[in-house]
Short mmCIF file of C-alpha atoms in Angstrom, two decimals:
data_model
loop_
_atom_site.label_atom_id
_atom_site.label_comp_id
_atom_site.label_asym_id
_atom_site.label_seq_id
_atom_site.Cartn_x
_atom_site.Cartn_y
_atom_site.Cartn_z
CA MET A 1 2.64 -7.96 -21.39
CA GLY A 2 3.19 -11.61 -20.66
CA LEU A 3 5.42 -14.62 -21.03
CA ASP A 4 4.94 -17.65 -23.20
CA SER A 5 3.71 -20.67 -21.29
CA ASN A 6 7.05 -22.51 -21.35
CA GLN A 7 8.91 -19.51 -20.02
CA ASP A 8 6.25 -18.96 -17.38
CA ARG A 9 6.47 -22.58 -16.25
CA ARG A 10 10.26 -22.36 -16.13
CA PHE A 11 10.18 -19.21 -13.98
CA SER A 12 7.58 -20.79 -11.79
CA GLU A 13 9.82 -23.83 -11.22
CA LEU A 14 12.85 -21.65 -10.56
CA MET A 15 10.91 -19.60 -8.02
CA ARG A 16 9.64 -22.75 -6.32
CA SER A 17 13.27 -23.87 -5.91
CA ALA A 18 14.25 -20.39 -4.73
CA GLN A 19 11.51 -20.47 -2.10
CA ASP A 20 13.09 -23.69 -0.85
CA GLY A 21 16.47 -21.94 -0.61
CA ASP A 22 18.17 -22.86 -3.92
CA ASN A 23 20.60 -19.95 -4.49
CA ALA A 24 21.66 -21.04 -7.99
CA ALA A 25 18.06 -21.30 -9.22
CA TYR A 26 17.33 -17.88 -7.76
CA GLU A 27 20.31 -16.26 -9.47
CA ILE A 28 19.25 -17.73 -12.83
CA LEU A 29 15.67 -16.58 -12.25
CA LEU A 30 16.66 -13.03 -11.33
CA LYS A 31 19.02 -12.75 -14.30
CA GLU A 32 16.42 -14.00 -16.75
CA VAL A 33 13.55 -11.91 -15.40
CA SER A 34 15.82 -8.85 -15.31
CA ALA A 35 16.17 -8.98 -19.08
CA ILE A 36 12.39 -9.08 -19.49
CA LEU A 37 11.68 -6.47 -16.84
CA ARG A 38 14.35 -4.14 -18.23
CA GLY A 39 12.49 -4.03 -21.55
CA PHE A 40 9.15 -3.67 -19.82
CA ILE A 41 10.36 -0.75 -17.69
CA THR A 42 12.45 1.00 -20.36
CA ALA A 43 9.45 0.94 -22.73
CA ARG A 44 7.50 2.91 -20.14
CA ILE A 45 10.19 5.22 -18.73
CA GLY A 46 12.54 5.76 -21.62
CA ALA A 47 15.59 6.91 -19.65
CA ARG A 48 17.94 3.95 -19.25
CA ASP A 49 19.46 5.04 -15.93
CA ALA A 50 16.12 5.64 -14.29
CA ALA A 51 14.86 2.35 -15.74
CA GLU A 52 17.81 0.54 -14.17
CA ASP A 53 16.99 2.09 -10.78
CA VAL A 54 13.36 0.98 -11.07
CA LEU A 55 14.46 -2.48 -12.19
CA GLN A 56 16.54 -2.84 -9.04
CA GLU A 57 13.58 -1.74 -6.93
CA VAL A 58 11.41 -4.35 -8.65
CA LEU A 59 13.99 -7.06 -7.97
CA LEU A 60 14.18 -6.04 -4.31
CA SER A 61 10.38 -6.08 -4.05
CA MET A 62 10.22 -9.50 -5.67
CA HIS A 63 12.82 -10.70 -3.19
CA LYS A 64 10.83 -9.38 -0.22
CA ALA A 65 7.56 -10.78 -1.58
CA ARG A 66 8.88 -14.13 -2.79
CA HIS A 67 6.98 -16.05 -0.11
CA SER A 68 3.71 -14.70 -1.55
CA TYR A 69 4.19 -16.42 -4.92
CA ASP A 70 2.16 -19.61 -5.26
CA PRO A 71 3.92 -21.98 -7.72
CA VAL A 72 0.60 -23.43 -8.89
CA ARG A 73 -0.30 -20.03 -10.34
CA PRO A 74 1.28 -18.35 -13.38
CA PHE A 75 4.41 -16.35 -12.66
CA ALA A 76 3.87 -13.42 -15.05
CA PRO A 77 0.90 -11.74 -13.30
CA TRP A 78 2.76 -11.85 -9.98
CA MET A 79 5.97 -10.40 -11.42
CA PHE A 80 4.31 -7.73 -13.57
CA ALA A 81 1.99 -6.64 -10.74
CA ILE A 82 5.09 -5.86 -8.68
CA GLY A 83 6.68 -4.18 -11.71
CA GLU A 84 3.60 -2.02 -12.33
CA HIS A 85 3.46 -1.08 -8.67
CA ARG A 86 7.10 0.00 -8.59
CA LEU A 87 6.61 1.97 -11.82
CA ALA A 88 3.64 3.77 -10.28
CA ASP A 89 5.85 4.59 -7.28
CA HIS A 90 8.50 5.91 -9.66
CA TRP A 91 6.00 8.20 -11.42
CA ARG A 92 4.66 9.47 -8.12
CA ARG A 93 8.21 10.18 -6.88
CA SER A 94 9.21 11.88 -10.14
CA ARG A 95 6.15 14.11 -10.06
CA ARG A 96 6.83 15.12 -6.46
CA LEU A 97 10.51 15.68 -7.21
CA ALA A 98 9.72 17.78 -10.30
CA GLU A 99 7.32 19.95 -8.31
CA ARG A 100 9.85 20.49 -5.55
CA GLU A 101 12.71 21.02 -7.97
CA THR A 102 10.82 23.79 -9.74
CA THR A 103 10.43 25.67 -6.47
CA LEU A 104 13.96 24.98 -5.36
CA GLU A 105 15.42 25.95 -8.72
CA ASP A 106 13.46 29.20 -8.68
CA ASP A 107 14.92 29.94 -5.25
CA LEU A 108 18.41 29.08 -6.41
CA ASP A 109 18.09 31.13 -9.61
CA HIS A 110 17.11 34.05 -7.41
CA PHE A 111 20.28 33.63 -5.34
CA LEU A 112 22.45 33.20 -8.42
CA ALA A 113 20.96 36.05 -10.47
CA PRO A 114 23.58 38.79 -10.91
CA ASN A 115 22.59 42.25 -9.74
CA GLU A 116 24.01 45.70 -10.18
CA ASP A 117 25.96 45.64 -6.94
CA ASP A 118 27.42 42.22 -7.19
CA MET A 119 28.28 40.53 -10.46
CA GLY A 120 29.90 37.52 -8.76
CA LEU A 121 28.65 35.01 -6.25
CA SER A 122 27.78 36.45 -2.89
CA ASP A 123 30.06 35.45 -0.02
CA GLU A 124 27.05 33.87 1.62
CA LEU A 125 26.34 31.65 -1.38
CA SER A 126 30.00 30.78 -1.92
CA SER A 127 30.28 29.70 1.67
CA ALA A 128 27.01 27.73 1.47
CA LEU A 129 28.19 25.99 -1.70
CA SER A 130 31.55 25.15 -0.23
CA GLY A 131 29.79 23.55 2.74
CA LEU A 132 28.06 21.03 0.47
CA PRO A 133 29.41 17.55 -0.17
CA GLU A 134 31.76 17.53 -3.16
CA LYS A 135 29.41 15.80 -5.60
CA GLN A 136 26.44 18.03 -4.80
CA ARG A 137 28.61 21.15 -5.12
CA GLN A 138 30.04 20.04 -8.47
CA VAL A 139 26.60 19.22 -9.83
CA ILE A 140 25.12 22.56 -8.82
CA VAL A 141 28.08 24.49 -10.20
CA LEU A 142 27.85 22.65 -13.52
CA LEU A 143 24.08 22.99 -13.83
CA LYS A 144 23.59 26.47 -12.48
CA LEU A 145 26.83 28.37 -13.03
CA GLU A 146 28.18 26.74 -16.15
CA GLY A 147 24.70 26.15 -17.56
CA LEU A 148 25.27 22.53 -18.56
CA SER A 149 22.35 20.19 -19.18
CA ILE A 150 21.79 17.20 -16.90
CA LYS A 151 23.16 14.91 -19.60
CA GLU A 152 26.28 17.02 -20.09
CA ALA A 153 26.86 17.28 -16.35
CA ALA A 154 26.44 13.51 -16.00
CA SER A 155 28.98 12.77 -18.70
CA LYS A 156 31.46 15.37 -17.36
CA LEU A 157 31.28 13.90 -13.85
CA GLY A 158 31.12 10.30 -15.05
CA ILE A 159 27.90 9.54 -13.15
CA SER A 160 24.37 8.65 -14.24
CA GLU A 161 21.75 11.27 -15.09
CA SER A 162 19.57 10.12 -12.23
CA ASP A 163 22.54 10.51 -9.91
CA VAL A 164 22.94 14.11 -11.15
CA LYS A 165 19.25 14.78 -10.47
CA VAL A 166 19.39 13.27 -6.99
CA SER A 167 22.60 15.15 -6.10
CA ALA A 168 21.19 18.42 -7.44
CA HIS A 169 17.99 17.90 -5.51
CA ARG A 170 19.84 17.16 -2.28
CA GLY A 171 22.14 20.12 -2.85
CA TYR A 172 19.18 22.47 -3.44
CA GLU A 173 17.53 21.19 -0.28
CA ALA A 174 20.73 21.73 1.74
CA LEU A 175 21.09 25.28 0.37
CA ARG A 176 17.47 26.06 1.08
CA ARG A 177 17.84 24.85 4.68
CA LYS A 178 21.01 26.89 5.06
CA PHE A 179 19.43 30.11 3.77
CA LYS A 180 16.26 29.63 5.77
CA ALA A 181 18.19 29.07 8.99
CA MET B 1 25.17 -0.61 -7.36
CA LYS B 2 24.99 -2.51 -10.64
CA THR B 3 22.02 -4.78 -11.25
CA ASP B 4 24.25 -7.83 -11.64
CA ASP B 5 25.83 -7.11 -8.25
CA LEU B 6 22.40 -6.77 -6.71
CA ILE B 7 21.32 -10.11 -8.19
CA LYS B 8 24.47 -11.74 -6.84
CA ARG B 9 23.88 -10.25 -3.40
CA LEU B 10 20.21 -11.27 -3.30
CA SER B 11 20.92 -14.81 -4.40
CA ASP B 12 23.82 -15.16 -1.94
CA GLU B 13 21.61 -13.94 0.91
CA LEU B 14 18.68 -16.15 -0.10
CA GLU B 15 17.02 -18.08 2.68
CA PRO B 16 14.17 -20.58 2.39
CA VAL B 17 10.73 -19.07 2.99
CA ARG B 18 7.41 -20.52 4.06
CA ARG B 19 4.85 -20.03 1.29
CA LEU B 20 1.66 -18.23 2.14
CA ASP B 21 -1.54 -20.24 2.36
CA SER B 22 -4.17 -19.51 -0.26
CA PRO B 23 -6.22 -16.35 0.36
CA SER B 24 -9.40 -18.33 1.06
CA ARG B 25 -7.64 -20.49 3.65
CA ARG B 26 -6.11 -17.44 5.34
CA ALA B 27 -9.49 -15.70 5.29
CA LEU B 28 -11.08 -18.75 6.93
CA LYS B 29 -8.45 -18.75 9.68
CA ALA B 30 -8.85 -15.01 10.29
CA LEU B 31 -12.65 -15.25 10.30
CA ALA B 32 -12.58 -18.21 12.68
CA ALA B 33 -10.36 -16.28 15.09
CA ALA B 34 -12.58 -13.21 14.73
CA LEU B 35 -15.75 -15.22 15.32
CA LEU B 36 -14.24 -16.64 18.49
CA CYS B 37 -13.36 -13.15 19.76
CA VAL B 38 -16.72 -11.59 18.85
CA GLY B 39 -18.62 -14.65 20.15
CA SER B 40 -16.81 -14.33 23.47
CA GLY B 41 -17.63 -10.62 23.53
CA VAL B 42 -21.33 -11.31 22.93
CA ALA B 43 -21.33 -14.03 25.59
CA ILE B 44 -19.72 -11.68 28.11
CA ALA B 45 -22.02 -8.76 27.25
CA GLY B 46 -25.03 -11.08 27.27
CA PRO B 47 -27.49 -11.56 24.41
CA ARG B 48 -30.52 -9.29 24.21
CA PRO B 49 -33.55 -10.71 26.03
CA ASP B 50 -35.79 -10.53 22.95
CA LEU B 51 -33.32 -12.34 20.70
CA THR B 52 -35.72 -15.21 19.92
CA ALA B 53 -38.40 -12.77 18.83
CA CYS B 54 -35.88 -10.75 16.79
CA ALA B 55 -34.70 -13.89 15.01
CA THR B 56 -38.12 -14.22 13.41
CA ARG B 57 -38.11 -10.65 12.06
CA PRO B 58 -37.02 -10.47 8.36
CA ALA B 59 -35.41 -7.03 8.81
CA PHE B 60 -33.22 -8.27 11.66
CA LEU B 61 -32.15 -11.38 9.75
CA THR B 62 -31.53 -9.45 6.51
CA GLU B 63 -29.33 -6.97 8.36
CA ILE B 64 -27.32 -9.73 10.03
CA LEU B 65 -26.84 -11.51 6.69
CA LEU B 66 -25.76 -8.31 4.94
CA ILE B 67 -23.25 -7.46 7.64
CA LEU B 68 -21.86 -11.01 7.64
CA PHE B 69 -21.60 -10.98 3.85
CA ALA B 70 -19.68 -7.69 4.05
CA ALA B 71 -17.31 -9.08 6.69
CA VAL B 72 -16.63 -12.36 4.90
CA SER B 73 -16.21 -10.82 1.44
CA ALA B 74 -13.95 -8.10 2.90
CA ALA B 75 -11.72 -10.74 4.50
CA VAL B 76 -11.44 -12.71 1.26
CA SER B 77 -10.78 -9.53 -0.75
CA ALA B 78 -8.14 -8.32 1.71
CA PHE B 79 -6.26 -11.60 1.40
CA ILE B 80 -6.60 -11.65 -2.39
CA LEU B 81 -5.12 -8.13 -2.48
CA SER B 82 -2.26 -9.30 -0.29
CA VAL B 83 -0.84 -11.39 -3.16
CA PRO B 84 0.57 -9.42 -6.12
CA GLY B 85 -1.25 -10.10 -9.37
CA LEU B 86 -4.07 -12.15 -7.88
CA GLU B 87 -6.75 -9.47 -8.11
CA LYS B 88 -8.77 -10.17 -11.25
CA GLY B 89 -10.59 -6.86 -11.37
CA ARG B 90 -11.67 -3.91 -9.31
CA TRP B 91 -14.83 -5.74 -8.26
CA THR B 92 -12.67 -7.67 -5.79
CA ARG B 93 -12.17 -4.44 -3.89
CA TRP B 94 -15.65 -3.04 -4.33
CA LEU B 95 -17.75 -6.17 -3.73
CA PRO B 96 -17.78 -5.81 0.09
CA ALA B 97 -19.07 -2.25 -0.31
CA LEU B 98 -22.33 -3.57 -1.81
CA PRO B 99 -23.71 -5.26 1.34
CA VAL B 100 -22.55 -2.28 3.39
CA ALA B 101 -24.43 0.09 1.10
CA ALA B 102 -27.44 -2.24 1.16
CA TRP B 103 -27.46 -2.25 4.98
CA GLY B 104 -27.25 1.56 5.01
CA ALA B 105 -30.08 1.78 2.47
CA LEU B 106 -32.20 -0.67 4.47
CA LEU B 107 -31.74 1.38 7.63
CA LEU B 108 -32.63 4.58 5.78
CA LEU B 109 -35.75 2.93 4.33
CA ARG B 110 -36.82 1.75 7.77
CA LEU B 111 -36.11 5.20 9.13
CA LYS B 112 -38.28 6.76 6.40
CA LYS B 113 -41.06 4.23 6.93
CA ASP B 114 -41.28 4.73 10.70
CA PHE B 115 -40.54 8.43 10.35
CA ALA B 116 -40.63 10.34 13.57
CA PRO B 117 -38.84 13.61 14.33
CA LEU B 118 -35.31 12.78 15.40
CA ASP B 119 -34.92 13.07 19.10
CA LEU B 120 -31.36 14.27 19.71
CA ASP B 121 -31.56 13.38 23.39
CA THR B 122 -32.34 9.78 22.51
CA LEU B 123 -29.65 9.66 19.85
CA SER B 124 -26.96 10.98 22.13
CA ALA B 125 -28.09 8.85 25.07
CA ALA B 126 -25.53 6.70 26.85
CA PRO B 127 -26.65 3.34 25.33
CA GLY B 128 -25.59 4.73 21.95
CA LEU B 129 -22.10 5.51 23.16
CA HIS B 130 -22.05 2.15 24.84
CA CYS B 131 -22.76 0.50 21.45
CA ALA B 132 -19.98 2.42 19.68
CA ARG B 133 -17.59 1.46 22.47
CA ALA B 134 -18.67 -2.18 22.31
CA LEU B 135 -18.12 -2.14 18.53
CA LEU B 136 -14.58 -0.89 19.07
CA ILE B 137 -13.88 -3.50 21.75
CA PHE B 138 -15.39 -6.35 19.73
CA CYS B 139 -13.37 -5.51 16.63
CA PHE B 140 -10.05 -4.83 18.32
CA LEU B 141 -8.65 -8.36 18.51
CA PRO B 142 -10.07 -9.51 15.15
CA GLY B 143 -8.55 -6.36 13.61
CA LEU B 144 -5.18 -7.14 15.16
CA VAL B 145 -5.31 -10.69 13.81
CA MET B 146 -6.23 -9.47 10.31
CA PHE B 147 -3.48 -6.85 10.22
CA ALA B 148 -0.90 -9.31 11.57
CA MET B 149 -1.81 -11.83 8.88
CA LEU B 150 -1.72 -9.18 6.16
CA ARG B 151 1.67 -7.97 7.34
CA ARG B 152 3.02 -11.44 6.71
CA ALA B 153 1.82 -11.24 3.11
CA ALA B 154 2.79 -8.78 0.39
CA PRO B 155 -0.05 -6.30 -0.15
CA LEU B 156 0.64 -3.65 -2.78
CA LYS B 157 -2.43 -1.47 -2.18
CA LEU B 158 -1.93 -0.72 1.48
CA GLY B 159 -4.87 1.62 2.00
CA TRP B 160 -7.31 -0.76 0.35
CA SER B 161 -5.93 -3.74 2.25
CA GLY B 162 -6.19 -1.86 5.54
CA SER B 163 -9.76 -0.74 4.92
CA LEU B 164 -10.88 -4.22 3.86
CA ALA B 165 -9.22 -5.77 6.91
CA ALA B 166 -10.97 -3.22 9.09
CA LEU B 167 -14.31 -3.82 7.38
CA SER B 168 -13.97 -7.53 7.99
CA ALA B 169 -13.20 -7.08 11.68
CA VAL B 170 -15.74 -4.31 12.27
CA GLY B 171 -18.37 -6.13 10.20
CA LEU B 172 -18.16 -9.21 12.41
CA ALA B 173 -18.19 -6.97 15.47
CA ALA B 174 -21.29 -5.16 14.16
CA ALA B 175 -22.99 -8.49 13.50
CA GLY B 176 -22.18 -9.56 17.06
CA LEU B 177 -23.45 -6.27 18.41
CA GLN B 178 -26.83 -6.89 16.79
CA PHE B 179 -27.20 -9.85 19.14
CA CYS B 180 -26.64 -7.88 22.32
CA CYS B 181 -27.84 -4.35 21.56
CA LEU B 182 -31.28 -3.78 23.03
CA SER B 183 -32.38 -1.36 20.34
CA SER B 184 -33.70 -2.15 16.87
CA ASP B 185 -34.46 1.50 16.18
CA PRO B 186 -33.06 2.35 12.71
CA ALA B 187 -31.93 5.80 13.87
CA HIS B 188 -29.93 4.21 16.66
CA LEU B 189 -28.47 1.57 14.35
CA LEU B 190 -27.58 4.16 11.73
CA CYS B 191 -26.01 6.51 14.22
CA TRP B 192 -24.26 4.11 16.62
CA HIS B 193 -23.61 0.94 14.61
CA PHE B 194 -23.42 1.87 10.93
CA THR B 195 -21.64 5.24 11.11
CA PRO B 196 -18.94 4.11 13.58
CA MET B 197 -18.38 1.10 11.33
CA LEU B 198 -17.70 3.40 8.37
CA GLY B 199 -15.44 5.52 10.56
CA LEU B 200 -13.43 2.50 11.62
CA VAL B 201 -13.08 1.38 8.00
CA ALA B 202 -11.60 4.81 7.21
CA VAL B 203 -9.25 4.45 10.18
CA GLY B 204 -8.30 1.01 8.80
CA ALA B 205 -7.31 2.60 5.49
CA LEU B 206 -4.95 4.97 7.32
CA LEU B 207 -3.57 2.20 9.53
CA GLY B 208 -2.99 0.12 6.41
CA GLN B 209 -0.66 2.79 5.02
CA TRP B 210 1.17 2.89 8.30
CA LEU B 211 1.21 -0.67 9.60
CA LEU B 212 1.35 -2.87 6.54
CA ARG B 213 4.72 -3.76 5.13
CA ARG B 214 5.69 -1.97 1.94
CA THR B 215 6.65 -4.54 -0.65
#
């Protein structure tokens, strides 16, 4: 994890200009570091969509923290420290989301499980589903009723896998709130 | 949003920024401000009458030096942590804990040496509460200054930054308190100076999560 000294010096110079308000230098810097950070993040996460989300978070963090970079110091440790930090945030969020999704999915499976009296969707569930925003409803129907995988649902709806996960999660939460009310 | 669009937006919105001073320079500024506040507090509260005699006692001087070392190293560490990638190793975070632990150990040793059954009435006496309150008052402004300066930076480890900022402010306050507290009793110091200091450091860690800006 690092940059060669020429590249580091170049980024350092570009950031110095950006700190002074040079928009063009900043755009070049962000484009060039994006390519490096994309590889760095994808190597650790794997999933391209999620990696792109994290990359954007890293770029936003770098933007917010740009005043903290000291041009006399190397650029790589500053940039990768922010990258590592955002990755750690991503892992923490994913873990929390996975834990909550398991519970929510169990609840939803319970609602969707056919029983002897009712082989279709209950009126209550149909009405709850129809009250959801379109994307969340479609995602839940594809994942839970049609049994598609996240990847399949993503390609059918033409959205990213992480978007499917987020929509499903929000949909589950909305259903849970509705049924608990 | 696509990454290229984000880059375009960020570079279009770019405004010049003022670079942060080096951590040591910021620590010096914060410590100078804190010294001024604590010094004023000590002057208002009035120094202890036996201060000259205390100044010749090795235990008193060692304690003051340990507390000051903790405060100064905590300030430097907090400002190092406020710049991404500047921390060279975990020792940066843990170094200020050493003088704190040494002060605690010194007090325990003195307590063991002059062992007498603990008198709860003495421990819970009003002067003790007065010391804890003075500690809080002395550290309030220095703490505010530290947190305000850290908020301007870009700390990534918010809890650590908050606790180090608190240790720096409370450490200086505790050092100041040594100059005006009438008691040198280790039990009193342990109970009303040392323990509240640790408590305030823990509060600092929580405040760090809440008050410092997420980068």
